[in-house]
Tab-separated table of C-alpha atoms and ligand atoms in Angstrom:
chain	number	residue	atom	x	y	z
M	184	UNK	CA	203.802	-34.889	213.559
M	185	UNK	CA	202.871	-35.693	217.198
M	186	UNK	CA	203.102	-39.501	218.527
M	187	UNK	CA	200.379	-41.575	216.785
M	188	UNK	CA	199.497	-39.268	213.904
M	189	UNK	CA	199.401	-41.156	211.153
M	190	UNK	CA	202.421	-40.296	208.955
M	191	UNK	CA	202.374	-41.422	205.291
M	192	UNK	CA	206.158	-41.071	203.878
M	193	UNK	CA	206.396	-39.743	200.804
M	194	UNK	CA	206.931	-42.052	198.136
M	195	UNK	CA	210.259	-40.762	197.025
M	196	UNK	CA	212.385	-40.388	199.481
M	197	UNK	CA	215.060	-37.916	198.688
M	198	UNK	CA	217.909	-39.127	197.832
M	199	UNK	CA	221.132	-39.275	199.722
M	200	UNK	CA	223.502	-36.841	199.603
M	201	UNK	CA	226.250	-38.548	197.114
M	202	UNK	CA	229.534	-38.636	198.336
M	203	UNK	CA	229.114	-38.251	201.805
M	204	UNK	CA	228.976	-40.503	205.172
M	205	UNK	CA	231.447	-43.295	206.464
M	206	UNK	CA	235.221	-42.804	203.829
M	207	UNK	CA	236.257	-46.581	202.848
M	208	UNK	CA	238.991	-45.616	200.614
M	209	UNK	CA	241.217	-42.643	199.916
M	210	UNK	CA	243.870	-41.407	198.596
M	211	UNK	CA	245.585	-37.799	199.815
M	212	UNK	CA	248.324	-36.354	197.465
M	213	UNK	CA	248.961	-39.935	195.819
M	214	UNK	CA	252.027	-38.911	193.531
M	215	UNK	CA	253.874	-41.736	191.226
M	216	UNK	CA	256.148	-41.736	188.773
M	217	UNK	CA	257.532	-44.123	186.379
M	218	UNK	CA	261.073	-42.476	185.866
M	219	UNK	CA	260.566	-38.955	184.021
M	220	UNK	CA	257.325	-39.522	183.530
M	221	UNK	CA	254.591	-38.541	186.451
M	222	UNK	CA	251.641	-40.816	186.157
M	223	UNK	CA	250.013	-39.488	188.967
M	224	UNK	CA	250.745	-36.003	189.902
M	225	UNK	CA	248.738	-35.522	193.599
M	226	UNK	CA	245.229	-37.207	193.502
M	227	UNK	CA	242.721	-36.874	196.189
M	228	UNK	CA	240.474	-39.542	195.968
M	229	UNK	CA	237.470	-40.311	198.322
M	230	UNK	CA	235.449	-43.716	198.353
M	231	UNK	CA	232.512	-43.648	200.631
M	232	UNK	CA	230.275	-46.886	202.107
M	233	UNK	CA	228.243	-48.479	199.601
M	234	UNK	CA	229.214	-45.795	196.777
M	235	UNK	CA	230.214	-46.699	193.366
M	236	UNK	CA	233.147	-44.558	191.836
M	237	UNK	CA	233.691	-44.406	187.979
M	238	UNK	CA	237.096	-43.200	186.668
M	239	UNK	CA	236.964	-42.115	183.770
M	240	UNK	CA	239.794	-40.556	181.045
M	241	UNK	CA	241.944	-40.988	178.070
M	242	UNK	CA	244.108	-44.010	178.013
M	243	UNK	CA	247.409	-43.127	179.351
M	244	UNK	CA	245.711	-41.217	182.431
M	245	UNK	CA	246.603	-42.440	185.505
M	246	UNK	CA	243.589	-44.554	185.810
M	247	UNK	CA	245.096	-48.054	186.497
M	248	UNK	CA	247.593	-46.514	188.527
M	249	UNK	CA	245.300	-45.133	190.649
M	250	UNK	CA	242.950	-47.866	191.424
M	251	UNK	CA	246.111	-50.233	191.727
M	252	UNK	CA	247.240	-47.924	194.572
M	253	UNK	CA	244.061	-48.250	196.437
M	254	UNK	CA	245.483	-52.068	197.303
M	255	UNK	CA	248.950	-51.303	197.330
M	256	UNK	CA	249.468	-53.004	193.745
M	257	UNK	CA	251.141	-50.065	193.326
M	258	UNK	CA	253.562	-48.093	195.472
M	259	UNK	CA	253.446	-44.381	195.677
M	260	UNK	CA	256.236	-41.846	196.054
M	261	UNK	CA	254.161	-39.088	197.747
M	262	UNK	CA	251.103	-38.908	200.088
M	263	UNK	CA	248.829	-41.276	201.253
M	264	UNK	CA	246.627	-44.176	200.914
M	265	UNK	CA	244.122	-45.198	203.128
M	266	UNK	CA	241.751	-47.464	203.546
M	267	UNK	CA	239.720	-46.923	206.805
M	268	UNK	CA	242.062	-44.503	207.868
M	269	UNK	CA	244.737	-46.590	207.851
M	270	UNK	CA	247.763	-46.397	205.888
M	271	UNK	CA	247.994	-49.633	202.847
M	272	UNK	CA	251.067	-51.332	202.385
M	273	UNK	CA	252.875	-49.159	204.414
M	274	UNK	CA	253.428	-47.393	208.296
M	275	UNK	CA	254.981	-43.925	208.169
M	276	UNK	CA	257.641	-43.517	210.741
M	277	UNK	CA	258.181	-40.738	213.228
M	278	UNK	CA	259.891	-38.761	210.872
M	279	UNK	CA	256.950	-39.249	208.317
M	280	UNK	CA	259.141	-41.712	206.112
M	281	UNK	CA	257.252	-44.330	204.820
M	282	UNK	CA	258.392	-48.238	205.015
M	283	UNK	CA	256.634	-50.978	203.674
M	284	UNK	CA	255.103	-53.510	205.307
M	285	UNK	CA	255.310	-57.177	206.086
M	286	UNK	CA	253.384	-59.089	202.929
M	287	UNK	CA	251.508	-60.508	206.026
M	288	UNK	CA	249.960	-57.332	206.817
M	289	UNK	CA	249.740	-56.289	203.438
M	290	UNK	CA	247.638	-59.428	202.596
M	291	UNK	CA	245.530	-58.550	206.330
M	292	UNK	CA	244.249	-55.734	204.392
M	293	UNK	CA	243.558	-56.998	200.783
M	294	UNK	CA	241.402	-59.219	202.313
M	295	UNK	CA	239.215	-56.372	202.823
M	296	UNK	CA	239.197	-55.137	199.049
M	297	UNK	CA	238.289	-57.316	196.593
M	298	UNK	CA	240.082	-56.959	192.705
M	299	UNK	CA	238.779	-57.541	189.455
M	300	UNK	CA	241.447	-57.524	186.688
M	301	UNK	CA	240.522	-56.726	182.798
M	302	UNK	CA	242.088	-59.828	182.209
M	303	UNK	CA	240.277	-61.902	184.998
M	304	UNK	CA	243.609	-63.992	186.146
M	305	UNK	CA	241.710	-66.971	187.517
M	306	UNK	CA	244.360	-69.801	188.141
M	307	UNK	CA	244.126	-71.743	185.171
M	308	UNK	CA	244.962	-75.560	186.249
M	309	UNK	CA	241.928	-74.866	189.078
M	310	UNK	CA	238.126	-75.232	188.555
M	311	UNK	CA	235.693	-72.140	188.711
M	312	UNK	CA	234.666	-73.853	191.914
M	313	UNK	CA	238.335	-74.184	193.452
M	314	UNK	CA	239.124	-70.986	191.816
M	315	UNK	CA	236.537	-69.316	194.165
M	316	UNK	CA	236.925	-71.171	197.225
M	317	UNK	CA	241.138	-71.158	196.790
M	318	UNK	CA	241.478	-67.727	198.943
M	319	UNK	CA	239.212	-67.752	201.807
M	320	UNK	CA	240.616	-71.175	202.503
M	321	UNK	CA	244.429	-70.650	201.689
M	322	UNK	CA	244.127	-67.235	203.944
M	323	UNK	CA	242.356	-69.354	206.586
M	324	UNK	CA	239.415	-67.508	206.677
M	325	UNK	CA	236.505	-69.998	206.003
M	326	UNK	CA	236.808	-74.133	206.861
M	327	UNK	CA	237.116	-76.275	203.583
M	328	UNK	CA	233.631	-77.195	203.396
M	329	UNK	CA	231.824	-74.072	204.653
M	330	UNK	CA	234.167	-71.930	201.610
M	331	UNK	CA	232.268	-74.248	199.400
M	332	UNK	CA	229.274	-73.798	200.503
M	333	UNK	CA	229.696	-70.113	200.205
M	334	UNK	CA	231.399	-70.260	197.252
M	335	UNK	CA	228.456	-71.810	195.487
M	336	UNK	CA	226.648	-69.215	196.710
M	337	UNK	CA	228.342	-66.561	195.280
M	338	UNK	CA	228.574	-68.488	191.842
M	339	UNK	CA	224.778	-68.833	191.918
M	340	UNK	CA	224.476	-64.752	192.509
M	341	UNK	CA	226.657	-64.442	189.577
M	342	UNK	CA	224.955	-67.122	187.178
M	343	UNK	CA	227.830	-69.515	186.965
M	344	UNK	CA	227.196	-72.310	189.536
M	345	UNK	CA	226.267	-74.484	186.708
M	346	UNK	CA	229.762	-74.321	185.450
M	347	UNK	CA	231.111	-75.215	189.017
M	348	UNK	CA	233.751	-78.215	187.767
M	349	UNK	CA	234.448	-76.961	184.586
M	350	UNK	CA	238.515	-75.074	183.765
M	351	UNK	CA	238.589	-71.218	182.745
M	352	UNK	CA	239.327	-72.267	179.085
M	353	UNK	CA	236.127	-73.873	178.765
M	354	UNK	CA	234.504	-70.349	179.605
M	355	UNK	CA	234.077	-67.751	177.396
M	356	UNK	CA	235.724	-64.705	178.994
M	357	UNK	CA	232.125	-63.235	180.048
M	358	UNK	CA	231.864	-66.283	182.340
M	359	UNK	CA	235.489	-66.102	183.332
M	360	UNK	CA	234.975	-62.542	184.283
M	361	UNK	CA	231.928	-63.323	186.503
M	362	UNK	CA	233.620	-66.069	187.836
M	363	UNK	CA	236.264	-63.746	188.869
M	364	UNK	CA	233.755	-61.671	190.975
M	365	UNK	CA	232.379	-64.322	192.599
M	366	UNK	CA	235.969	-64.871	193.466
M	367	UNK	CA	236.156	-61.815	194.882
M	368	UNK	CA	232.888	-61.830	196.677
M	369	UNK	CA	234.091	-65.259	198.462
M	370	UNK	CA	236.407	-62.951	200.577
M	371	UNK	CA	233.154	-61.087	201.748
M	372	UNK	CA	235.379	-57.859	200.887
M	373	UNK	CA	234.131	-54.229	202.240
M	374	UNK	CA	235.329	-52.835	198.657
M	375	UNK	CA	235.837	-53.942	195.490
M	376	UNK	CA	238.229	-52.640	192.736
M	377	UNK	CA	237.319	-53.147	189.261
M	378	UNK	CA	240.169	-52.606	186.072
M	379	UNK	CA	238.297	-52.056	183.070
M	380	UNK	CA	236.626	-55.271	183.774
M	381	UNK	CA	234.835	-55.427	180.441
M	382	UNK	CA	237.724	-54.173	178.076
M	383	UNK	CA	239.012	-57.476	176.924
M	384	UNK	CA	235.477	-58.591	176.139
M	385	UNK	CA	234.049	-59.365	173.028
M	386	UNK	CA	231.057	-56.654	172.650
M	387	UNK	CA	227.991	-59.108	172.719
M	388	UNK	CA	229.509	-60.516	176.885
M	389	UNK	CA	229.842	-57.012	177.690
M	390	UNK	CA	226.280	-56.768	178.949
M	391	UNK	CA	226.195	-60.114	181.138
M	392	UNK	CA	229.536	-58.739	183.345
M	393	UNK	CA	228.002	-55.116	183.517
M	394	UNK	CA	224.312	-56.734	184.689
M	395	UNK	CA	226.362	-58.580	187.517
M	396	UNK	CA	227.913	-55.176	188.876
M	397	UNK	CA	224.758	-53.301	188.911
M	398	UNK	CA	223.166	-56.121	191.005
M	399	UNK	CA	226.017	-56.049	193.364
M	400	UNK	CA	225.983	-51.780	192.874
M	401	UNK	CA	222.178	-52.027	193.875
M	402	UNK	CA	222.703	-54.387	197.116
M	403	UNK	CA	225.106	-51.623	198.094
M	404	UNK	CA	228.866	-53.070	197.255
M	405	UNK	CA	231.220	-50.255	198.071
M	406	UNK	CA	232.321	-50.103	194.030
M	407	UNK	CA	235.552	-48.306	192.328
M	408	UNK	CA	235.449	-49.038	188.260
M	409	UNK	CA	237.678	-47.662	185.562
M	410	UNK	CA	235.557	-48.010	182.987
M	411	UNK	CA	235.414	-47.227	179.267
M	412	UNK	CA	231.549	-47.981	179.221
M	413	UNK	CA	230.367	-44.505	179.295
M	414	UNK	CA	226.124	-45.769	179.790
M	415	UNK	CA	227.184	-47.746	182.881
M	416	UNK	CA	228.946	-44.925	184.842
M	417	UNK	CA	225.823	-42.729	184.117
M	418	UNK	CA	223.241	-45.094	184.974
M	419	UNK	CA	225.098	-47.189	187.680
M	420	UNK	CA	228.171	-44.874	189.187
M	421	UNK	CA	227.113	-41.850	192.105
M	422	UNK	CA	230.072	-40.236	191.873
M	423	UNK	CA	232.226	-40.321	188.646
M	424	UNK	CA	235.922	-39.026	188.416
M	425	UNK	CA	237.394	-37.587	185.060
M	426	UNK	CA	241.141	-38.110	184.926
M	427	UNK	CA	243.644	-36.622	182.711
M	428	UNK	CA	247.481	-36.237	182.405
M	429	UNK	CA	247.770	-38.044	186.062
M	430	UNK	CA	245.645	-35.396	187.604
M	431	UNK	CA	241.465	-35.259	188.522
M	432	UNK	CA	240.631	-32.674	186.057
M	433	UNK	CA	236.437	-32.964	187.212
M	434	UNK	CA	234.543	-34.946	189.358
M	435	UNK	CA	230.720	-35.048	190.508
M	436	UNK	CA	227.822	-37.054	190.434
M	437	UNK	CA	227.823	-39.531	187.355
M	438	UNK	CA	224.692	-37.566	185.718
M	439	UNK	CA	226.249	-34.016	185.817
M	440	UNK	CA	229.785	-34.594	184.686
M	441	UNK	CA	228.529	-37.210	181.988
M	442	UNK	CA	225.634	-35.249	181.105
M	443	UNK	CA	226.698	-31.451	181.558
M	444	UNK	CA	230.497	-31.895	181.780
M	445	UNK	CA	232.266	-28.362	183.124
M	446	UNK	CA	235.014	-28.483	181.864
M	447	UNK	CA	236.652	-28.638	177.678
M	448	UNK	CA	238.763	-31.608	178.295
M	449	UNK	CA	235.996	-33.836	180.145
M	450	UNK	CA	233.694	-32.404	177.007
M	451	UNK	CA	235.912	-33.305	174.316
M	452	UNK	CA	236.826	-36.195	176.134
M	453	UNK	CA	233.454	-37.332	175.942
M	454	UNK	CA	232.750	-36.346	172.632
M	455	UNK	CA	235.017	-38.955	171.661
M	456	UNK	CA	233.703	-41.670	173.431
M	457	UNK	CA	229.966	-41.554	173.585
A	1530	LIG	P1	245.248	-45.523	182.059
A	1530	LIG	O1	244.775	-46.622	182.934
A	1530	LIG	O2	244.515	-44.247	182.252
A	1530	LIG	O3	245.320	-45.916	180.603
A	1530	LIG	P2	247.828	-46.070	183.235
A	1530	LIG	O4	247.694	-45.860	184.684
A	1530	LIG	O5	247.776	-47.471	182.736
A	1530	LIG	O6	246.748	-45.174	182.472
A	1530	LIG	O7	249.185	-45.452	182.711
A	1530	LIG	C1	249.532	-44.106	182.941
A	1530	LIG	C2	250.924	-43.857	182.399
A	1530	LIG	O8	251.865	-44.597	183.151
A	1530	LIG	C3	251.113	-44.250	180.958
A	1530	LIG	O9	251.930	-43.277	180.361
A	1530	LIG	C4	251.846	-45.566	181.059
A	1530	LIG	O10	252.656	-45.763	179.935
A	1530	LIG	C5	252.660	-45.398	182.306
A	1530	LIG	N1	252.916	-46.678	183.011
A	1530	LIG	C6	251.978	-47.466	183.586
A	1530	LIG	N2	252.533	-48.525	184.187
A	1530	LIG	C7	253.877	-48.417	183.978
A	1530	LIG	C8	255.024	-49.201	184.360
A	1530	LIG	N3	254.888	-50.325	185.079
A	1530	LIG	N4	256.241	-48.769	183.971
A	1530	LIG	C9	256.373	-47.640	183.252
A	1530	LIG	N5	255.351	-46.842	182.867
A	1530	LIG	C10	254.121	-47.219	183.218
């Protein structure tokens, strides 16, 4: 249409081409092994900009592995992992070996990718409040004040800033969990990496943990979730990764692999589970 016409835009845009546009995370060849048995046998693994990524598989996997390597929780033994194009947790040299670097520069990056643990880890003797606001200050990143400031914030986006004062053992571990990502949030990370985050759960506080990641999916938090909860990759995840034996057997967007799986292991896989 010329200047001036009057253009009406359709109501549904189309939708974005999944798995495309700026990589945040990736992994090239990742291999690992623990002794004579290889966990992960060569994994390519792209995270882009405001995507969420579901991996999903059969306990015993790779899965954990995998994400753990995407913050250097884990070391690999082959290939790379990168997050903006630079290497995490370690600097090849000129003859390609690569050496690990200084926990100072390791911690530089972490900053920048948040973790949530199945298990939440929140430091026990410390309030939700000083749980949340312990990082950004520790690392120097916020003044004392201002990381409480923000830290409420985050607690109110997660539904806990009632609970501000109060110890993780007065929580039930739905609360401790969504504590734990407004922990995560208070480093204003570019990613965050999710471990089962709901497996330790008691069914009915499943739902209130899974509400607070599709919020933070739908404001566009760059997401990575191994996940046993088979109705949130297909209604939350764009892009959803089907692991098995250490290796990415199928991967596509969340509806087609969940929905019309390609290949027998994903199928049975999912048989199983849904
Ligand atoms: P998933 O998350 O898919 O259940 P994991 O990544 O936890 O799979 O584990 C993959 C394999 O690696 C399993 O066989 C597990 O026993 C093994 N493994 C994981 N962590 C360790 C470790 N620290 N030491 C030895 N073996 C491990």
């Amino acid at each position: 249409a010329a200047a001036g016409d009057d253009v009406i835009p359709t109501p549904t845009d189309p939708t974005p081409t999944p798995h495309t546009g700026e990589v945040v995370l990736e992994t090239v060849g990742a291999r690992k092994s623990f002794g004579e048995n290889a966990v992960l046998s060569g994994v390519d693994l792209k995270v882009h900009k405001g995507e969420v990524v579901a991996i999903i598989g059969p306990s015993g996997s790779g899965k954990t592995t995998l994400i753990r390597t995407l913050n250097a929780m884990e070391s690999i033994d082959d290939g790379d992992v990168l997050y903006r194009g630079k290497p995490v947790g370690y600097t090849r040299l000129h003859d390609g070996t690569r050496v690990p670097v200084s926990d100072r520069t390791l911690a530089a990056t972490r900053q920048h990718i948040g973790m949530v643990f199945q298990q939440f880890n929140l430091f026990p003797h410390k309030t939700v409040l000083e749980n949340v606001t312990f990082a950004p200050v520790e690392l120097g990143k916020l003044p004392a004040g201002t990381a409480k400031f923000m830290a409420m914030k985050q607690l109110r986006k997660v539904g806990m800033a009632a609970h501000a004062d109060k110890y993780p053992h007065q929580l039930s571990g739905g609360q401790q969990q969504r504590v734990a990502i407004a922990r995560a949030l208070a480093m204003e990370p570019d990613a965050i990496l999710f471990d089962e985050p709901t497996s330790a759960l008691d069914p009915e506080l499943v739902d209130e943990v899974l509400k607070v990641m599709t919020d933070l999916a739908a404001e566009g938090m760059t997401m990575v979730v191994v996940t046993h909860e088979m109705r949130f990759a297909r209604a939350v995840a764009d892009w959803v990764i089907f692991m098995d034996q250490g290796a990415v057997v199928e991967e596509g967007p969340a509806e087609r692999v969940i929905n019309a799986p390609e290949h027998e292991r994903t199928r049975k896989f999912l048989a199983r589970v849904m």
